[in-house]
Amino acid sequence: MNTKLTILLALILSCFQVKADLPPCWLEYSIYSLDSAYRADITFPKEDSIKTPSEKRWQIKVFDSKSNNAKWESSFLHGGYGGGILSNDGKLYVNAEFFMNSELSILVTIQTEDTTIYYSADDFNLLIDDLPCSSSNILWRKDFYLEPEVYTDSTLLCIETLNSKRIVIQVSNGRIQITEKEPSKEKLNNIIRVKILSLSTVILIGFGIFLLTLNNLLRHRIIYTYTKQVIGRLLPHIKRK
């Protein structure tokens, strides 16, 4: 693999690892849609300030950015870290946690004014042995984004995992599709190079063994020929005696 690419991937993974090992902050936060037309505020009532994070009544409130008029609100399950994506029409909030552990069983949240759907590792058939780990957590998510469904008036939540899988959730019906990501051209070239190198190594080793064997055979033949010549010279002298 290209050295620069390897270093870049290592740095990205190390950033994930550092963030995954930071304790949850449980802060209020806001996110905007990609076009900044809508804003989602994750807050709790002021009277809950003295309560523990799990006791607070977290809410998501979506506003029109220009008029600041509320579009919808709902109760919210805060995972301790900020994040998520708000759709450009302000109707949909999604989030995919980047790590999992025994205390964090919900990995993906899809939320609208009327519906909230949660997904766990079991829903995605995630195998722990296939995923990298930080000192205290299992890392699974590389990236996530929303894209429109071409043939329907729906939205797809797409998740790229760290074990090269692509998870697509159709928001309208919750259907999940999991596929292996196609390797990039560079990755394919690297695989071909490795295979060529491996084949070349095997051929060189085989050729080396052949040369050693041939050398041994020739040496034995020379020794045999020399011995035969010596015996042939000695025999007449032995017979005379």
mmCIF file of C-alpha atoms in Angstrom:
data_model
loop_
_atom_site.group_PDB
_atom_site.id
_atom_site.type_symbol
_atom_site.label_atom_id
_atom_site.label_comp_id
_atom_site.label_asym_id
_atom_site.label_seq_id
_atom_site.Cartn_x
_atom_site.Cartn_y
_atom_site.Cartn_z
ATOM 1 C CA MET A 1 0.000 0.000 0.000
ATOM 2 C CA ASN A 2 1.165 3.539 -0.703
ATOM 3 C CA THR A 3 3.111 4.845 2.313
ATOM 4 C CA LYS A 4 1.307 8.210 2.402
ATOM 5 C CA LEU A 5 -2.094 6.503 2.242
ATOM 6 C CA THR A 6 -1.097 4.133 5.039
ATOM 7 C CA ILE A 7 -0.014 7.043 7.244
ATOM 8 C CA LEU A 8 -3.244 8.937 6.470
ATOM 9 C CA LEU A 9 -5.414 5.938 7.365
ATOM 10 C CA ALA A 10 -3.428 5.430 10.558
ATOM 11 C CA LEU A 11 -3.953 9.077 11.546
ATOM 12 C CA ILE A 12 -7.700 8.883 10.833
ATOM 13 C CA LEU A 13 -8.025 5.693 12.840
ATOM 14 C CA SER A 14 -6.005 7.178 15.699
ATOM 15 C CA CYS A 15 -8.394 10.178 15.779
ATOM 16 C CA PHE A 16 -11.326 7.778 16.059
ATOM 17 C CA GLN A 17 -9.528 5.939 18.857
ATOM 18 C CA VAL A 18 -8.780 9.109 20.824
ATOM 19 C CA LYS A 19 -12.355 10.374 20.504
ATOM 20 C CA ALA A 20 -13.799 6.945 21.364
ATOM 21 C CA ASP A 21 -11.856 6.905 24.637
ATOM 22 C CA LEU A 22 -12.932 10.400 25.703
ATOM 23 C CA PRO A 23 -15.648 10.374 28.366
ATOM 24 C CA PRO A 24 -19.134 11.521 27.252
ATOM 25 C CA CYS A 25 -19.762 15.225 27.790
ATOM 26 C CA TRP A 26 -23.605 15.272 27.699
ATOM 27 C CA LEU A 27 -23.729 18.853 26.420
ATOM 28 C CA GLU A 28 -26.550 20.676 24.686
ATOM 29 C CA TYR A 29 -25.727 21.272 21.042
ATOM 30 C CA SER A 30 -27.116 22.366 17.676
ATOM 31 C CA ILE A 31 -26.716 21.088 14.133
ATOM 32 C CA TYR A 32 -27.782 22.573 10.801
ATOM 33 C CA SER A 33 -29.026 21.033 7.593
ATOM 34 C CA LEU A 34 -26.514 21.000 4.750
ATOM 35 C CA ASP A 35 -28.130 24.071 3.160
ATOM 36 C CA SER A 36 -28.460 25.758 6.598
ATOM 37 C CA ALA A 37 -32.213 26.201 6.077
ATOM 38 C CA TYR A 38 -33.059 24.335 9.304
ATOM 39 C CA ARG A 39 -31.502 23.975 12.729
ATOM 40 C CA ALA A 40 -31.934 21.224 15.307
ATOM 41 C CA ASP A 41 -31.328 22.062 18.983
ATOM 42 C CA ILE A 42 -30.637 19.234 21.430
ATOM 43 C CA THR A 43 -31.567 20.626 24.855
ATOM 44 C CA PHE A 44 -33.161 19.877 28.203
ATOM 45 C CA PRO A 45 -35.461 21.963 30.447
ATOM 46 C CA LYS A 46 -33.700 24.374 32.795
ATOM 47 C CA GLU A 47 -35.225 22.649 35.814
ATOM 48 C CA ASP A 48 -33.306 19.502 34.851
ATOM 49 C CA SER A 49 -29.933 21.211 35.234
ATOM 50 C CA ILE A 50 -29.139 19.564 38.559
ATOM 51 C CA LYS A 51 -30.187 16.108 37.381
ATOM 52 C CA THR A 52 -27.823 13.435 36.111
ATOM 53 C CA PRO A 53 -27.504 13.110 32.304
ATOM 54 C CA SER A 54 -29.642 9.975 32.209
ATOM 55 C CA GLU A 55 -32.379 11.672 34.272
ATOM 56 C CA LYS A 56 -32.583 14.773 32.101
ATOM 57 C CA ARG A 57 -35.492 15.051 29.683
ATOM 58 C CA TRP A 58 -33.560 15.567 26.486
ATOM 59 C CA GLN A 59 -35.434 16.977 23.518
ATOM 60 C CA ILE A 60 -34.772 17.682 19.863
ATOM 61 C CA LYS A 61 -36.354 20.863 18.497
ATOM 62 C CA VAL A 62 -36.157 21.731 14.808
ATOM 63 C CA PHE A 63 -36.430 25.369 13.712
ATOM 64 C CA ASP A 64 -36.588 27.304 10.473
ATOM 65 C CA SER A 65 -33.237 29.099 10.469
ATOM 66 C CA LYS A 66 -34.547 32.346 8.974
ATOM 67 C CA SER A 67 -37.751 32.818 10.929
ATOM 68 C CA ASN A 68 -36.677 30.805 13.989
ATOM 69 C CA ASN A 69 -40.155 29.259 14.021
ATOM 70 C CA ALA A 70 -40.352 25.767 15.486
ATOM 71 C CA LYS A 71 -41.056 23.066 12.899
ATOM 72 C CA TRP A 72 -41.295 20.025 15.206
ATOM 73 C CA GLU A 73 -39.977 18.623 18.464
ATOM 74 C CA SER A 74 -39.694 15.248 20.146
ATOM 75 C CA SER A 75 -38.031 13.484 23.059
ATOM 76 C CA PHE A 76 -34.387 12.605 22.383
ATOM 77 C CA LEU A 77 -32.028 9.845 23.481
ATOM 78 C CA HIS A 78 -28.667 11.505 24.105
ATOM 79 C CA GLY A 79 -25.662 9.187 23.701
ATOM 80 C CA GLY A 80 -23.266 11.557 25.447
ATOM 81 C CA TYR A 81 -21.614 12.895 22.308
ATOM 82 C CA GLY A 82 -22.844 15.533 19.887
ATOM 83 C CA GLY A 83 -23.453 14.793 16.238
ATOM 84 C CA GLY A 84 -25.956 13.741 13.631
ATOM 85 C CA ILE A 85 -27.366 14.941 10.313
ATOM 86 C CA LEU A 86 -30.456 17.043 9.702
ATOM 87 C CA SER A 87 -32.092 16.674 6.276
ATOM 88 C CA ASN A 88 -32.465 19.718 4.027
ATOM 89 C CA ASP A 89 -36.248 19.741 4.467
ATOM 90 C CA GLY A 90 -35.863 19.659 8.259
ATOM 91 C CA LYS A 91 -38.073 16.576 8.580
ATOM 92 C CA LEU A 92 -35.429 13.994 9.410
ATOM 93 C CA TYR A 93 -32.642 13.645 11.975
ATOM 94 C CA VAL A 94 -30.193 10.733 11.850
ATOM 95 C CA ASN A 95 -27.117 9.795 13.814
ATOM 96 C CA ALA A 96 -24.657 6.906 13.723
ATOM 97 C CA GLU A 97 -22.344 6.495 16.709
ATOM 98 C CA PHE A 98 -18.737 5.816 15.719
ATOM 99 C CA PHE A 99 -18.076 3.222 18.437
ATOM 100 C CA MET A 100 -19.860 0.682 20.596
ATOM 101 C CA ASN A 101 -19.415 -0.967 23.970
ATOM 102 C CA SER A 102 -21.445 -2.801 26.609
ATOM 103 C CA GLU A 103 -23.071 0.465 27.737
ATOM 104 C CA LEU A 104 -23.852 1.771 24.253
ATOM 105 C CA SER A 105 -26.138 -0.691 22.516
ATOM 106 C CA ILE A 106 -27.895 1.798 20.204
ATOM 107 C CA LEU A 107 -25.686 2.588 17.233
ATOM 108 C CA VAL A 108 -28.059 4.340 14.825
ATOM 109 C CA THR A 109 -31.000 6.685 15.397
ATOM 110 C CA ILE A 110 -33.530 7.756 12.771
ATOM 111 C CA GLN A 111 -35.966 10.360 14.053
ATOM 112 C CA THR A 112 -38.862 12.393 12.703
ATOM 113 C CA GLU A 113 -41.642 14.302 14.400
ATOM 114 C CA ASP A 114 -43.769 11.160 14.758
ATOM 115 C CA THR A 115 -41.331 8.265 14.643
ATOM 116 C CA THR A 116 -38.065 7.224 16.265
ATOM 117 C CA ILE A 117 -36.246 4.061 15.182
ATOM 118 C CA TYR A 118 -33.142 2.636 16.836
ATOM 119 C CA TYR A 119 -30.693 0.076 15.430
ATOM 120 C CA SER A 120 -28.152 -2.038 17.294
ATOM 121 C CA ALA A 121 -25.114 -4.076 16.233
ATOM 122 C CA ASP A 122 -27.295 -7.167 15.821
ATOM 123 C CA ASP A 123 -29.369 -5.389 13.164
ATOM 124 C CA PHE A 124 -26.244 -4.933 11.039
ATOM 125 C CA ASN A 125 -24.680 -8.368 11.715
ATOM 126 C CA LEU A 126 -21.531 -6.699 12.991
ATOM 127 C CA LEU A 127 -18.795 -9.108 14.082
ATOM 128 C CA ILE A 128 -16.508 -7.740 16.768
ATOM 129 C CA ASP A 129 -13.518 -9.722 15.495
ATOM 130 C CA ASP A 130 -13.689 -7.857 12.167
ATOM 131 C CA LEU A 131 -13.480 -4.406 13.752
ATOM 132 C CA PRO A 132 -10.628 -2.352 15.233
ATOM 133 C CA CYS A 133 -10.617 -1.431 18.911
ATOM 134 C CA SER A 134 -9.492 1.480 21.025
ATOM 135 C CA SER A 135 -8.368 0.901 24.603
ATOM 136 C CA SER A 136 -11.958 0.692 25.839
ATOM 137 C CA ASN A 137 -14.339 0.599 22.856
ATOM 138 C CA ILE A 138 -14.993 -1.140 19.549
ATOM 139 C CA LEU A 139 -14.829 1.153 16.509
ATOM 140 C CA TRP A 140 -17.224 0.369 13.680
ATOM 141 C CA ARG A 141 -18.389 3.424 11.719
ATOM 142 C CA LYS A 142 -16.218 5.251 9.198
ATOM 143 C CA ASP A 143 -18.743 7.674 7.690
ATOM 144 C CA PHE A 144 -22.492 8.200 7.236
ATOM 145 C CA TYR A 145 -24.626 10.414 5.026
ATOM 146 C CA LEU A 146 -28.074 10.875 3.525
ATOM 147 C CA GLU A 147 -28.862 10.469 -0.147
ATOM 148 C CA PRO A 148 -32.149 10.460 -2.078
ATOM 149 C CA GLU A 149 -33.748 7.231 -3.279
ATOM 150 C CA VAL A 150 -33.832 7.414 -7.090
ATOM 151 C CA TYR A 151 -37.047 5.452 -7.697
ATOM 152 C CA THR A 152 -39.113 6.553 -4.698
ATOM 153 C CA ASP A 153 -39.821 9.700 -2.745
ATOM 154 C CA SER A 154 -37.724 8.420 0.138
ATOM 155 C CA THR A 155 -34.330 8.978 1.687
ATOM 156 C CA LEU A 156 -31.482 6.539 2.221
ATOM 157 C CA LEU A 157 -29.190 6.556 5.228
ATOM 158 C CA CYS A 158 -25.837 5.224 4.048
ATOM 159 C CA ILE A 159 -23.184 4.047 6.500
ATOM 160 C CA GLU A 160 -19.612 3.080 5.628
ATOM 161 C CA THR A 161 -18.045 0.738 8.192
ATOM 162 C CA LEU A 162 -14.423 0.234 9.138
ATOM 163 C CA ASN A 163 -14.560 -3.387 7.935
ATOM 164 C CA SER A 164 -15.400 -2.311 4.350
ATOM 165 C CA LYS A 165 -19.163 -2.786 4.424
ATOM 166 C CA ARG A 166 -21.852 -0.425 3.169
ATOM 167 C CA ILE A 167 -25.086 -0.346 5.137
ATOM 168 C CA VAL A 168 -28.080 1.293 3.464
ATOM 169 C CA ILE A 169 -31.285 1.927 5.413
ATOM 170 C CA GLN A 170 -34.404 3.017 3.553
ATOM 171 C CA VAL A 171 -35.913 5.560 5.914
ATOM 172 C CA SER A 172 -39.511 5.129 4.733
ATOM 173 C CA ASN A 173 -39.750 1.436 5.653
ATOM 174 C CA GLY A 174 -36.634 0.666 7.703
ATOM 175 C CA ARG A 175 -35.345 -1.902 5.212
ATOM 176 C CA ILE A 176 -31.628 -2.660 5.610
ATOM 177 C CA GLN A 177 -29.263 -3.643 2.821
ATOM 178 C CA ILE A 178 -25.688 -4.643 3.617
ATOM 179 C CA THR A 179 -23.071 -5.039 0.900
ATOM 180 C CA GLU A 180 -19.306 -5.372 0.661
ATOM 181 C CA LYS A 181 -17.708 -2.201 -0.624
ATOM 182 C CA GLU A 182 -16.019 -2.548 -3.996
ATOM 183 C CA PRO A 183 -12.265 -2.051 -3.614
ATOM 184 C CA SER A 184 -10.850 1.112 -5.141
ATOM 185 C CA LYS A 185 -8.643 1.037 -8.237
ATOM 186 C CA GLU A 186 -5.620 1.776 -6.078
ATOM 187 C CA LYS A 187 -6.516 -1.028 -3.680
ATOM 188 C CA LEU A 188 -6.954 -3.446 -6.592
ATOM 189 C CA ASN A 189 -3.561 -2.396 -7.959
ATOM 190 C CA ASN A 190 -2.011 -2.978 -4.541
ATOM 191 C CA ILE A 191 -3.604 -6.436 -4.363
ATOM 192 C CA ILE A 192 -2.243 -7.257 -7.837
ATOM 193 C CA ARG A 193 1.232 -6.024 -6.831
ATOM 194 C CA VAL A 194 1.183 -8.170 -3.692
ATOM 195 C CA LYS A 195 0.101 -11.229 -5.682
ATOM 196 C CA ILE A 196 2.783 -10.628 -8.317
ATOM 197 C CA LEU A 197 5.390 -10.170 -5.586
ATOM 198 C CA SER A 198 4.240 -13.362 -3.855
ATOM 199 C CA LEU A 199 4.316 -15.312 -7.131
ATOM 200 C CA SER A 200 7.757 -13.907 -7.961
ATOM 201 C CA THR A 201 9.010 -14.910 -4.515
ATOM 202 C CA VAL A 202 7.676 -18.453 -4.942
ATOM 203 C CA ILE A 203 9.279 -18.704 -8.403
ATOM 204 C CA LEU A 204 12.633 -17.432 -7.085
ATOM 205 C CA ILE A 205 12.557 -19.839 -4.163
ATOM 206 C CA GLY A 206 11.652 -22.705 -6.505
ATOM 207 C CA PHE A 207 14.424 -21.741 -8.930
ATOM 208 C CA GLY A 208 16.894 -21.514 -6.049
ATOM 209 C CA ILE A 209 15.938 -25.001 -4.854
ATOM 210 C CA PHE A 210 16.331 -26.285 -8.435
ATOM 211 C CA LEU A 211 19.830 -24.775 -8.701
ATOM 212 C CA LEU A 212 20.868 -26.255 -5.343
ATOM 213 C CA THR A 213 19.571 -29.658 -6.364
ATOM 214 C CA LEU A 214 21.284 -29.446 -9.738
ATOM 215 C CA ASN A 215 24.507 -28.344 -8.055
ATOM 216 C CA ASN A 216 24.352 -31.301 -5.669
ATOM 217 C CA LEU A 217 23.711 -33.718 -8.529
ATOM 218 C CA LEU A 218 26.608 -32.331 -10.568
ATOM 219 C CA ARG A 219 28.886 -32.429 -7.557
ATOM 220 C CA HIS A 220 27.957 -36.025 -6.841
ATOM 221 C CA ARG A 221 28.499 -36.889 -10.513
ATOM 222 C CA ILE A 222 31.933 -35.247 -10.484
ATOM 223 C CA ILE A 223 32.876 -37.101 -7.291
ATOM 224 C CA TYR A 224 31.620 -40.374 -8.801
ATOM 225 C CA THR A 225 33.534 -39.795 -12.046
ATOM 226 C CA TYR A 226 36.723 -38.835 -10.182
ATOM 227 C CA THR A 227 36.430 -41.857 -7.879
ATOM 228 C CA LYS A 228 35.903 -44.136 -10.872
ATOM 229 C CA GLN A 229 39.005 -42.730 -12.564
ATOM 230 C CA VAL A 230 41.127 -43.175 -9.424
ATOM 231 C CA ILE A 231 39.978 -46.763 -8.996
ATOM 232 C CA GLY A 232 40.617 -47.402 -12.668
ATOM 233 C CA ARG A 233 44.227 -46.210 -12.272
ATOM 234 C CA LEU A 234 44.828 -48.147 -9.074
ATOM 235 C CA LEU A 235 43.476 -51.509 -10.285
ATOM 236 C CA PRO A 236 46.415 -52.302 -12.670
ATOM 237 C CA HIS A 237 48.918 -51.671 -9.845
ATOM 238 C CA ILE A 238 46.946 -53.864 -7.464
ATOM 239 C CA LYS A 239 46.800 -56.716 -10.019
ATOM 240 C CA ARG A 240 50.598 -56.568 -10.632
ATOM 241 C CA LYS A 241 51.235 -56.959 -6.960
#
